[in-house]
mmCIF file of C-alpha atoms and ligand atoms in Angstrom:
data_model
loop_
_atom_site.group_PDB
_atom_site.id
_atom_site.type_symbol
_atom_site.label_atom_id
_atom_site.label_comp_id
_atom_site.label_asym_id
_atom_site.label_seq_id
_atom_site.Cartn_x
_atom_site.Cartn_y
_atom_site.Cartn_z
ATOM 1 C CA MET X 1 8.352 -17.225 3.568
ATOM 2 C CA LEU X 2 4.547 -16.597 4.694
ATOM 3 C CA VAL X 3 3.577 -15.956 8.009
ATOM 4 C CA THR X 4 1.746 -18.567 8.638
ATOM 5 C CA GLN X 5 4.805 -20.141 9.949
ATOM 6 C CA TYR X 6 5.169 -18.186 12.650
ATOM 7 C CA PHE X 7 1.178 -16.686 13.151
ATOM 8 C CA LEU X 8 -1.686 -19.260 14.148
ATOM 9 C CA LYS X 9 -2.870 -19.900 10.645
ATOM 10 C CA ASP X 10 -6.813 -18.798 12.062
ATOM 11 C CA LEU X 11 -5.354 -16.042 13.462
ATOM 12 C CA PHE X 12 -7.923 -13.800 10.942
ATOM 13 C CA LYS X 13 -10.465 -16.348 10.679
ATOM 14 C CA GLY X 14 -13.682 -15.099 10.537
ATOM 15 C CA LYS X 15 -12.318 -11.096 9.674
ATOM 16 C CA THR X 16 -12.697 -8.793 6.228
ATOM 17 C CA VAL X 17 -9.747 -7.386 4.725
ATOM 18 C CA PHE X 18 -10.009 -4.914 2.287
ATOM 19 C CA VAL X 19 -6.698 -4.303 0.381
ATOM 20 C CA THR X 20 -7.104 -1.215 -2.456
ATOM 21 C CA GLY X 21 -5.280 -1.780 -5.582
ATOM 22 C CA GLY X 22 -4.626 -5.700 -4.582
ATOM 23 C CA GLY X 23 -5.161 -7.034 -8.016
ATOM 24 C CA SER X 24 -1.269 -7.241 -7.846
ATOM 25 C CA GLY X 25 2.505 -6.226 -6.226
ATOM 26 C CA ILE X 26 3.057 -5.943 -2.569
ATOM 27 C CA ASN X 27 -0.342 -5.367 -2.069
ATOM 28 C CA LEU X 28 -1.606 -8.542 -3.420
ATOM 29 C CA GLY X 29 1.709 -9.752 -1.348
ATOM 30 C CA VAL X 30 -0.186 -8.166 1.741
ATOM 31 C CA ALA X 31 -4.065 -9.804 0.596
ATOM 32 C CA LYS X 32 -2.073 -13.611 0.221
ATOM 33 C CA ASN X 33 -0.742 -12.895 4.052
ATOM 34 C CA PHE X 34 -4.178 -12.320 5.701
ATOM 35 C CA ALA X 35 -5.480 -15.200 3.460
ATOM 36 C CA ALA X 36 -2.888 -17.535 4.835
ATOM 37 C CA LEU X 37 -4.011 -16.563 7.622
ATOM 38 C CA GLY X 38 -7.659 -17.655 7.837
ATOM 39 C CA ALA X 39 -9.118 -14.143 6.314
ATOM 40 C CA ASN X 40 -12.275 -13.497 3.900
ATOM 41 C CA ILE X 41 -10.630 -10.572 1.004
ATOM 42 C CA ALA X 42 -11.543 -7.935 -1.451
ATOM 43 C CA ILE X 43 -9.609 -6.177 -3.828
ATOM 44 C CA CYS X 44 -10.471 -3.798 -5.923
ATOM 45 C CA GLY X 45 -8.453 -1.197 -8.557
ATOM 46 C CA ARG X 46 -9.138 0.168 -11.923
ATOM 47 C CA SER X 47 -8.624 -3.765 -14.072
ATOM 48 C CA GLN X 48 -11.117 -6.287 -13.391
ATOM 49 C CA GLU X 49 -9.353 -8.768 -15.373
ATOM 50 C CA LYS X 50 -5.805 -8.148 -12.951
ATOM 51 C CA LEU X 51 -8.065 -8.422 -10.360
ATOM 52 C CA ASN X 52 -10.223 -12.210 -11.310
ATOM 53 C CA ALA X 53 -6.376 -12.968 -12.056
ATOM 54 C CA ALA X 54 -5.043 -12.129 -7.746
ATOM 55 C CA ALA X 55 -8.787 -13.241 -7.275
ATOM 56 C CA ALA X 56 -8.031 -17.329 -8.493
ATOM 57 C CA ASP X 57 -4.591 -16.961 -6.731
ATOM 58 C CA LEU X 58 -6.196 -16.300 -3.224
ATOM 59 C CA ARG X 59 -8.946 -18.679 -3.935
ATOM 60 C CA ALA X 60 -5.874 -20.743 -3.909
ATOM 61 C CA PHE X 61 -5.618 -19.974 0.168
ATOM 62 C CA GLY X 62 -9.134 -21.597 0.564
ATOM 63 C CA THR X 63 -10.571 -18.086 1.149
ATOM 64 C CA LYS X 64 -13.360 -16.242 0.148
ATOM 65 C CA VAL X 65 -12.721 -13.602 -2.065
ATOM 66 C CA CYS X 66 -14.836 -10.036 -3.479
ATOM 67 C CA ALA X 67 -12.947 -8.575 -5.921
ATOM 68 C CA VAL X 68 -14.672 -5.673 -7.347
ATOM 69 C CA SER X 69 -13.203 -2.575 -9.795
ATOM 70 C CA ALA X 70 -13.831 0.013 -8.327
ATOM 71 C CA ASP X 71 -10.884 4.028 -8.645
ATOM 72 C CA VAL X 72 -9.612 5.034 -5.782
ATOM 73 C CA ARG X 73 -10.378 8.858 -7.129
ATOM 74 C CA ASP X 74 -14.391 7.708 -7.727
ATOM 75 C CA SER X 75 -15.468 7.438 -3.605
ATOM 76 C CA ALA X 76 -18.958 6.842 -4.665
ATOM 77 C CA ALA X 77 -17.772 3.843 -6.327
ATOM 78 C CA LEU X 78 -15.308 2.787 -3.214
ATOM 79 C CA GLU X 79 -18.548 3.463 -1.219
ATOM 80 C CA ALA X 80 -20.552 0.740 -3.604
ATOM 81 C CA ALA X 81 -17.186 -1.389 -3.298
ATOM 82 C CA PHE X 82 -17.590 -1.208 0.287
ATOM 83 C CA GLU X 83 -21.280 -2.237 0.522
ATOM 84 C CA GLN X 84 -20.021 -5.337 -2.128
ATOM 85 C CA SER X 85 -18.040 -6.392 -0.310
ATOM 86 C CA LYS X 86 -20.081 -6.440 3.190
ATOM 87 C CA ALA X 87 -22.598 -8.072 1.186
ATOM 88 C CA GLU X 88 -20.236 -10.805 0.645
ATOM 89 C CA LEU X 89 -17.729 -10.833 3.355
ATOM 90 C CA GLY X 90 -19.276 -9.439 6.033
ATOM 91 C CA ALA X 91 -17.734 -6.004 7.726
ATOM 92 C CA MET X 92 -14.332 -4.993 6.944
ATOM 93 C CA ASP X 93 -11.932 -5.665 10.051
ATOM 94 C CA VAL X 94 -8.987 -3.829 8.051
ATOM 95 C CA LEU X 95 -8.722 -1.678 5.570
ATOM 96 C CA VAL X 96 -5.746 -2.038 3.612
ATOM 97 C CA CYS X 97 -4.544 1.761 1.259
ATOM 98 C CA GLY X 98 -2.033 0.362 -1.014
ATOM 99 C CA ALA X 99 -3.790 1.666 -4.701
ATOM 100 C CA ALA X 100 -0.634 4.542 -5.824
ATOM 101 C CA GLY X 101 1.014 5.175 -8.965
ATOM 102 C CA ASN X 102 4.170 5.998 -10.346
ATOM 103 C CA PHE X 103 6.502 7.560 -12.349
ATOM 104 C CA LEU X 104 10.029 9.437 -12.848
ATOM 105 C CA ALA X 105 9.777 12.462 -13.521
ATOM 106 C CA PRO X 106 11.703 16.252 -12.933
ATOM 107 C CA ALA X 107 9.804 19.042 -11.128
ATOM 108 C CA GLU X 108 10.003 21.231 -13.969
ATOM 109 C CA LYS X 109 8.561 19.218 -16.030
ATOM 110 C CA LEU X 110 5.733 18.043 -13.978
ATOM 111 C CA SER X 111 2.793 18.527 -15.561
ATOM 112 C CA ALA X 112 -0.070 20.154 -12.867
ATOM 113 C CA ASN X 113 -2.014 17.122 -13.964
ATOM 114 C CA GLY X 114 0.907 14.880 -13.959
ATOM 115 C CA PHE X 115 1.417 16.044 -9.733
ATOM 116 C CA LYS X 116 -2.328 16.410 -9.402
ATOM 117 C CA THR X 117 -3.317 12.697 -10.396
ATOM 118 C CA VAL X 118 -0.735 10.795 -8.121
ATOM 119 C CA ILE X 119 -2.175 13.014 -5.388
ATOM 120 C CA ASP X 120 -5.557 12.276 -6.546
ATOM 121 C CA ILE X 121 -4.592 8.240 -6.265
ATOM 122 C CA ASP X 122 -2.672 8.146 -3.306
ATOM 123 C CA LEU X 123 -3.779 10.691 -0.572
ATOM 124 C CA LEU X 124 -6.979 11.458 -2.085
ATOM 125 C CA GLY X 125 -7.807 7.986 -2.563
ATOM 126 C CA SER X 126 -6.702 6.822 0.528
ATOM 127 C CA PHE X 127 -8.870 9.592 2.146
ATOM 128 C CA ASN X 128 -12.177 8.587 0.064
ATOM 129 C CA ALA X 129 -11.625 4.792 1.151
ATOM 130 C CA THR X 130 -10.750 5.714 5.380
ATOM 131 C CA HIS X 131 -13.667 8.177 4.713
ATOM 132 C CA LYS X 132 -16.228 5.409 3.289
ATOM 133 C CA ALA X 133 -14.221 2.961 5.620
ATOM 134 C CA PHE X 134 -15.759 4.501 8.872
ATOM 135 C CA GLU X 135 -18.788 2.215 8.865
ATOM 136 C CA GLN X 136 -17.987 -0.485 9.071
ATOM 137 C CA LEU X 137 -14.599 -0.499 10.430
ATOM 138 C CA LYS X 138 -16.703 1.783 13.691
ATOM 139 C CA GLU X 139 -18.597 -1.705 13.493
ATOM 140 C CA THR X 140 -15.788 -4.245 13.884
ATOM 141 C CA ARG X 141 -13.281 -1.562 16.019
ATOM 142 C CA GLY X 142 -11.087 -2.766 13.139
ATOM 143 C CA THR X 143 -7.759 -0.859 12.182
ATOM 144 C CA ILE X 144 -6.277 1.133 8.144
ATOM 145 C CA LEU X 145 -3.212 0.907 7.876
ATOM 146 C CA TYR X 146 -1.460 3.224 5.053
ATOM 147 C CA ILE X 147 1.233 1.834 2.356
ATOM 148 C CA SER X 148 3.672 4.685 2.571
ATOM 149 C CA ALA X 149 6.677 5.323 0.776
ATOM 150 C CA GLY X 150 10.635 6.238 1.896
ATOM 151 C CA MET X 151 9.420 9.982 -0.269
ATOM 152 C CA ALA X 152 7.265 10.443 2.282
ATOM 153 C CA TYR X 153 10.111 11.670 4.767
ATOM 154 C CA ILE X 154 13.424 11.623 2.651
ATOM 155 C CA PRO X 155 13.404 13.892 -0.640
ATOM 156 C CA HIS X 156 13.703 11.796 -3.618
ATOM 157 C CA ALA X 157 14.991 13.061 -7.327
ATOM 158 C CA PHE X 158 12.235 13.226 -9.478
ATOM 159 C CA GLN X 159 9.201 11.812 -7.493
ATOM 160 C CA VAL X 160 8.349 15.889 -6.113
ATOM 161 C CA HIS X 161 3.804 13.938 -6.749
ATOM 162 C CA VAL X 162 5.374 11.130 -4.342
ATOM 163 C CA GLY X 163 7.155 12.967 -1.544
ATOM 164 C CA ALA X 164 4.020 15.422 -1.419
ATOM 165 C CA ALA X 165 0.972 12.484 -1.572
ATOM 166 C CA LYS X 166 3.039 9.495 0.438
ATOM 167 C CA ALA X 167 3.946 12.236 3.340
ATOM 168 C CA GLY X 168 -0.150 13.859 3.125
ATOM 169 C CA ILE X 169 -1.026 10.317 3.767
ATOM 170 C CA ASP X 170 1.472 10.119 6.847
ATOM 171 C CA MET X 171 0.035 13.076 7.979
ATOM 172 C CA MET X 172 -3.395 11.774 7.754
ATOM 173 C CA MET X 173 -2.739 8.885 9.351
ATOM 174 C CA LYS X 174 -1.624 10.489 12.546
ATOM 175 C CA ASN X 175 -5.415 12.516 12.476
ATOM 176 C CA ILE X 176 -7.388 10.113 11.704
ATOM 177 C CA ALA X 177 -5.219 7.854 14.805
ATOM 178 C CA LEU X 178 -6.378 10.625 17.131
ATOM 179 C CA GLU X 179 -9.612 10.951 16.312
ATOM 180 C CA TRP X 180 -10.686 7.614 16.091
ATOM 181 C CA GLY X 181 -9.118 5.577 19.033
ATOM 182 C CA ARG X 182 -12.272 6.214 20.851
ATOM 183 C CA PHE X 183 -14.455 4.473 18.390
ATOM 184 C CA GLY X 184 -11.713 1.695 18.716
ATOM 185 C CA ILE X 185 -10.166 2.212 15.725
ATOM 186 C CA ARG X 186 -6.303 1.800 14.832
ATOM 187 C CA ALA X 187 -4.869 3.728 11.967
ATOM 188 C CA ASN X 188 -0.519 2.847 11.262
ATOM 189 C CA SER X 189 1.350 3.402 8.065
ATOM 190 C CA ILE X 190 3.967 1.032 6.562
ATOM 191 C CA VAL X 191 7.342 2.117 4.457
ATOM 192 C CA PRO X 192 8.234 -0.659 2.385
ATOM 193 C CA GLY X 193 11.800 -0.273 0.516
ATOM 194 C CA SER X 194 12.755 -1.486 -2.317
ATOM 195 C CA ILE X 195 10.900 -5.176 -2.960
ATOM 196 C CA GLU X 196 11.318 -7.339 -5.585
ATOM 197 C CA GLU X 197 9.461 -8.307 -8.377
ATOM 198 C CA THR X 198 7.759 -5.081 -8.188
ATOM 199 C CA GLU X 199 6.125 -2.391 -10.776
ATOM 200 C CA GLY X 200 7.007 0.695 -8.638
ATOM 201 C CA LEU X 201 10.748 -1.277 -8.477
ATOM 202 C CA LYS X 202 10.788 -1.930 -12.181
ATOM 203 C CA ARG X 203 9.975 2.125 -12.121
ATOM 204 C CA LEU X 204 12.027 3.928 -10.542
ATOM 205 C CA SER X 205 15.519 1.302 -10.522
ATOM 206 C CA ASP X 206 17.707 -0.300 -13.233
ATOM 207 C CA PRO X 207 18.178 -3.744 -13.388
ATOM 208 C CA ALA X 208 21.186 -3.266 -14.153
ATOM 209 C CA GLU X 209 22.226 -1.473 -10.533
ATOM 210 C CA LYS X 210 20.565 -4.003 -9.252
ATOM 211 C CA GLU X 211 24.219 -4.962 -7.123
ATOM 212 C CA LYS X 212 24.231 -1.441 -6.197
ATOM 213 C CA LEU X 213 21.287 -1.471 -4.925
ATOM 214 C CA VAL X 214 21.305 -4.552 -2.662
ATOM 215 C CA ALA X 215 24.997 -3.563 -1.489
ATOM 216 C CA ALA X 216 23.576 -0.043 -0.287
ATOM 217 C CA VAL X 217 21.260 -2.257 1.801
ATOM 218 C CA PRO X 218 22.238 -2.559 5.721
ATOM 219 C CA LEU X 219 20.492 -5.709 5.649
ATOM 220 C CA LEU X 220 22.025 -6.713 2.342
ATOM 221 C CA ARG X 221 19.710 -7.545 0.449
ATOM 222 C CA THR X 222 16.287 -6.094 -1.247
ATOM 223 C CA GLY X 223 12.769 -7.040 0.277
ATOM 224 C CA THR X 224 9.802 -9.210 -0.649
ATOM 225 C CA VAL X 225 6.319 -8.806 -0.892
ATOM 226 C CA ASP X 226 5.958 -11.001 2.382
ATOM 227 C CA ASP X 227 8.616 -8.858 4.464
ATOM 228 C CA ILE X 228 4.897 -6.469 4.074
ATOM 229 C CA GLY X 229 2.666 -8.590 4.370
ATOM 230 C CA GLN X 230 3.971 -10.367 7.942
ATOM 231 C CA LEU X 231 4.412 -6.552 8.896
ATOM 232 C CA ALA X 232 0.480 -5.953 7.802
ATOM 233 C CA ALA X 233 -0.885 -8.948 9.719
ATOM 234 C CA PHE X 234 1.018 -7.750 12.256
ATOM 235 C CA LEU X 235 -0.015 -4.859 13.283
ATOM 236 C CA SER X 236 -4.020 -5.668 12.193
ATOM 237 C CA SER X 237 -3.546 -7.884 15.452
ATOM 238 C CA PRO X 238 -4.483 -8.663 18.815
ATOM 239 C CA LEU X 239 -0.031 -8.191 18.861
ATOM 240 C CA ALA X 240 -0.310 -4.665 18.299
ATOM 241 C CA SER X 241 -3.212 -3.468 20.060
ATOM 242 C CA TYR X 242 -1.791 -0.330 21.607
ATOM 243 C CA ILE X 243 -0.308 0.727 18.551
ATOM 244 C CA THR X 244 -1.193 3.802 16.850
ATOM 245 C CA GLY X 245 -0.698 6.895 14.799
ATOM 246 C CA CYS X 246 3.323 5.218 13.574
ATOM 247 C CA VAL X 247 4.818 5.186 10.465
ATOM 248 C CA VAL X 248 6.540 1.892 10.734
ATOM 249 C CA VAL X 249 9.322 1.214 7.881
ATOM 250 C CA CYS X 250 10.007 -2.207 6.701
ATOM 251 C CA ASP X 251 13.691 -1.757 4.490
ATOM 252 C CA GLY X 252 16.568 -3.243 5.665
ATOM 253 C CA GLY X 253 17.261 0.605 6.711
ATOM 254 C CA GLN X 254 17.798 1.126 2.859
ATOM 255 C CA ASN X 255 16.770 4.829 4.059
ATOM 256 C CA LEU X 256 19.892 4.700 6.337
ATOM 257 C CA PRO X 257 22.334 6.746 4.115
ATOM 258 C CA GLY X 258 19.817 8.546 2.265
ATOM 259 C CA SER X 259 18.289 9.384 -1.172
ATOM 260 C CA ALA X 260 21.910 9.422 -3.135
ATOM 261 C CA LEU X 261 21.659 5.704 -5.333
ATOM 262 C CA PHE X 262 18.253 6.511 -6.018
ATOM 263 C CA ASN X 263 18.971 9.837 -7.225
ATOM 264 C CA ALA X 264 22.124 9.213 -9.529
ATOM 265 C CA THR X 265 20.480 5.335 -11.253
ATOM 266 C CA ALA X 266 17.044 7.333 -10.715
ATOM 267 C CA GLU X 267 18.890 9.860 -13.269
ATOM 268 C CA LEU X 268 19.949 6.941 -15.424
ATOM 269 C CA VAL X 269 16.349 5.490 -15.861
ATOM 270 C CA LEU X 270 14.604 8.880 -16.593
ATOM 271 C CA ARG X 271 17.546 9.889 -19.664
ATOM 272 C CA ALA X 272 17.236 5.968 -20.748
ATOM 273 C CA GLN X 273 12.902 6.650 -20.548
ATOM 274 C CA HIS X 274 13.393 9.646 -22.076
ATOM 275 C CA GLY X 275 16.273 10.323 -23.919
HETATM 276 N N1 COA Q 1 6.382 11.418 -16.983
HETATM 277 C C1 COA Q 1 5.911 12.578 -16.404
HETATM 278 N N2 COA Q 1 3.672 13.327 -16.877
HETATM 279 C C2 COA Q 1 3.138 11.759 -16.919
HETATM 280 C C3 COA Q 1 3.456 10.831 -17.054
HETATM 281 C C4 COA Q 1 5.055 10.583 -16.994
HETATM 282 N N3 COA Q 1 5.582 9.709 -17.131
HETATM 283 N N4 COA Q 1 3.116 9.880 -16.748
HETATM 284 C C5 COA Q 1 1.658 10.225 -16.908
HETATM 285 N N5 COA Q 1 1.859 11.617 -16.656
HETATM 286 C C6 COA Q 1 1.143 12.514 -16.732
HETATM 287 C C7 COA Q 1 0.255 12.849 -17.893
HETATM 288 O O1 COA Q 1 0.928 13.074 -18.568
HETATM 289 C C8 COA Q 1 -1.067 13.350 -17.442
HETATM 290 O O2 COA Q 1 -0.479 14.767 -17.914
HETATM 291 P P1 COA Q 1 -1.210 15.714 -18.843
HETATM 292 O O3 COA Q 1 -2.885 16.220 -19.002
HETATM 293 O O4 COA Q 1 -0.888 17.389 -17.866
HETATM 294 O O5 COA Q 1 -0.336 15.088 -19.449
HETATM 295 C C9 COA Q 1 -1.802 13.132 -16.190
HETATM 296 O O6 COA Q 1 0.146 13.066 -15.746
HETATM 297 C C10 COA Q 1 -2.185 11.877 -16.235
HETATM 298 O O7 COA Q 1 -1.560 10.778 -17.157
HETATM 299 P P2 COA Q 1 -3.016 9.803 -17.514
HETATM 300 O O8 COA Q 1 -1.933 8.439 -18.169
HETATM 301 O O9 COA Q 1 -4.168 10.096 -17.904
HETATM 302 O O10 COA Q 1 -2.790 9.644 -15.918
HETATM 303 P P3 COA Q 1 -3.485 7.389 -15.365
HETATM 304 O O11 COA Q 1 -4.948 7.922 -14.393
HETATM 305 O O12 COA Q 1 -4.409 7.222 -15.912
HETATM 306 O O13 COA Q 1 -2.568 6.649 -15.029
HETATM 307 C C11 COA Q 1 -0.603 6.892 -13.737
HETATM 308 C C12 COA Q 1 -2.558 7.460 -13.547
HETATM 309 C C13 COA Q 1 0.455 8.115 -14.380
HETATM 310 C C14 COA Q 1 0.346 7.470 -11.778
HETATM 311 C C15 COA Q 1 -0.025 6.054 -13.998
HETATM 312 O O14 COA Q 1 1.048 5.748 -14.502
HETATM 313 C C16 COA Q 1 -0.488 4.847 -13.662
HETATM 314 O O15 COA Q 1 -2.019 3.214 -14.483
HETATM 315 N N6 COA Q 1 -0.198 3.696 -12.507
HETATM 316 C C17 COA Q 1 -0.726 2.519 -11.766
HETATM 317 C C18 COA Q 1 -0.045 1.570 -11.770
HETATM 318 C C19 COA Q 1 1.943 2.009 -10.757
HETATM 319 O O16 COA Q 1 2.279 3.482 -10.824
HETATM 320 N N7 COA Q 1 2.269 1.332 -9.516
HETATM 321 C C20 COA Q 1 3.214 1.692 -8.756
HETATM 322 C C21 COA Q 1 2.966 2.070 -7.625
HETATM 323 S S1 COA Q 1 5.091 2.597 -7.485
HETATM 324 P P1 NAP Q 2 1.454 -2.028 -8.367
HETATM 325 O O1 NAP Q 2 1.429 -3.543 -8.283
HETATM 326 O O2 NAP Q 2 1.293 -1.387 -9.502
HETATM 327 O O3 NAP Q 2 0.542 -1.279 -7.359
HETATM 328 C C1 NAP Q 2 -0.506 -1.448 -7.112
HETATM 329 C C2 NAP Q 2 -1.665 -0.475 -7.245
HETATM 330 O O4 NAP Q 2 -2.817 0.398 -6.869
HETATM 331 C C3 NAP Q 2 -1.752 -1.955 -8.182
HETATM 332 O O5 NAP Q 2 -2.635 -3.183 -8.559
HETATM 333 C C4 NAP Q 2 -3.190 -0.655 -9.702
HETATM 334 O O6 NAP Q 2 -4.128 -1.500 -9.807
HETATM 335 C C5 NAP Q 2 -3.885 0.130 -8.201
HETATM 336 N N1 NAP Q 2 -4.508 1.440 -8.124
HETATM 337 C C6 NAP Q 2 -3.370 2.120 -9.245
HETATM 338 N N2 NAP Q 2 -3.982 3.151 -9.852
HETATM 339 C C7 NAP Q 2 -5.193 3.210 -8.762
HETATM 340 C C8 NAP Q 2 -6.463 3.442 -9.372
HETATM 341 N N3 NAP Q 2 -7.191 4.860 -9.476
HETATM 342 N N4 NAP Q 2 -8.142 3.261 -8.020
HETATM 343 C C9 NAP Q 2 -7.514 1.878 -7.453
HETATM 344 N N5 NAP Q 2 -6.333 1.625 -7.788
HETATM 345 C C10 NAP Q 2 -5.173 1.823 -8.594
HETATM 346 O O7 NAP Q 2 2.326 -1.423 -7.420
HETATM 347 P P2 NAP Q 2 3.103 -2.171 -5.784
HETATM 348 O O8 NAP Q 2 5.207 -1.566 -6.611
HETATM 349 O O9 NAP Q 2 2.933 -3.783 -5.803
HETATM 350 O O10 NAP Q 2 2.756 -0.812 -5.593
HETATM 351 C C11 NAP Q 2 2.119 -1.054 -3.931
HETATM 352 C C12 NAP Q 2 2.217 -0.276 -2.836
HETATM 353 O O11 NAP Q 2 3.436 -0.048 -2.473
HETATM 354 C C13 NAP Q 2 1.527 1.276 -3.701
HETATM 355 O O12 NAP Q 2 1.007 1.639 -2.208
HETATM 356 C C14 NAP Q 2 3.057 1.581 -3.619
HETATM 357 O O13 NAP Q 2 3.665 3.575 -3.335
HETATM 358 C C15 NAP Q 2 4.587 1.232 -2.062
HETATM 359 N N6 NAP Q 2 5.352 1.177 -2.408
HETATM 360 C C16 NAP Q 2 6.141 0.158 -3.191
HETATM 361 C C17 NAP Q 2 7.240 0.246 -3.418
HETATM 362 C C18 NAP Q 2 8.481 -0.842 -4.202
HETATM 363 O O14 NAP Q 2 9.522 -1.070 -4.191
HETATM 364 N N7 NAP Q 2 7.300 -1.632 -5.186
HETATM 365 C C19 NAP Q 2 8.583 0.823 -2.502
HETATM 366 C C20 NAP Q 2 7.384 1.313 -1.912
HETATM 367 C C21 NAP Q 2 6.713 1.798 -1.322
HETATM 368 P P3 NAP Q 2 -4.716 -1.613 -11.218
HETATM 369 O O15 NAP Q 2 -3.598 -0.500 -12.108
HETATM 370 O O16 NAP Q 2 -5.256 -2.157 -12.465
HETATM 371 O O17 NAP Q 2 -5.772 -0.360 -10.705
#
């Protein structure tokens, strides 16, 4: 259910929202919720083909879209993407750092480069975007949202790389909120639970175990991309103008019993993937 049912339809009219990794999944869902509220949308990712398909979906909301290929590990490419989006859509009011990579890997089998790759995409990529967006966000007194994960604060099996990267993102978010508050820039993290029909859920879970997964969530359902999109819109809106430096969990309470079910399922998934 899109956010327009609850917010004014022109809440973000004339505003520009840049979503890294916005070509698919949760990040595209977030972009769609902003588009439904009148924002202009810029998205980046590595695959131009994926971005083009996402841009077509976003234009169906009547929004202006800038879809530009950039790897978040390449800060010069990000800078060029931000310049292009500013030229086409105006200075950025909201930056969503959503680009990420994930796979299951036992710590003892994960290579240093495997660990580094996820740190580079998630943590360094979020820093690159934050750093290169500063001037635009200062101009608009804008806001930053980081897409974190439960692995940041509860250990999950075979996720040592992701836990380290996402915990780093959440602490970086707090540092940015502390330093940039004086420029009127707010920063917050969103922690999604298990979100339906996403690459992340596909990589980390076993569809045969879905009933067990749902039964373990206190609200008895998995999340949707719109659950996250609605929260992103709220946190970027004037309703949240005094909220900064927060990690906001949107998971139906899934984290409350801990990660035991995830760990058991991940073991099965790993065995199915690698024997
Ligand atoms: N298990 C263990 N190690 C893995 C792995 C896996 N499933 N997948 C990749 N790696 C390792 C590689 O072996 C390599 O390390 P090495 O040089 O020591 O062999 C390192 O990670 C980099 O792999 P590469 O394929 O070159 O990385 P990439 O930059 O092309 O892709 C990934 C990044 C690996 C994160 C890829 O899965 C990706 O593109 N993911 C994006 C989508 C996604 O993950 N969505 C879910 C978000 S929650
Ligand atoms: P997804 O669709 O794979 O989203 C990741 C996006 O990041 C893709 O569009 C991908 O596009 C882009 N990307 C990857 N590497 C990149 C790079 N180096 N540079 C630029 N873009 C890059 O997966 P998702 O499951 O929706 O995940 C979205 C976010 O939610 C992630 O931050 C993830 O950690 C978080 N999350 C997901 C869940 C879940 O249940 N799915 C739960 C908690 C947190 P390209 O491949 O074209 O680059």
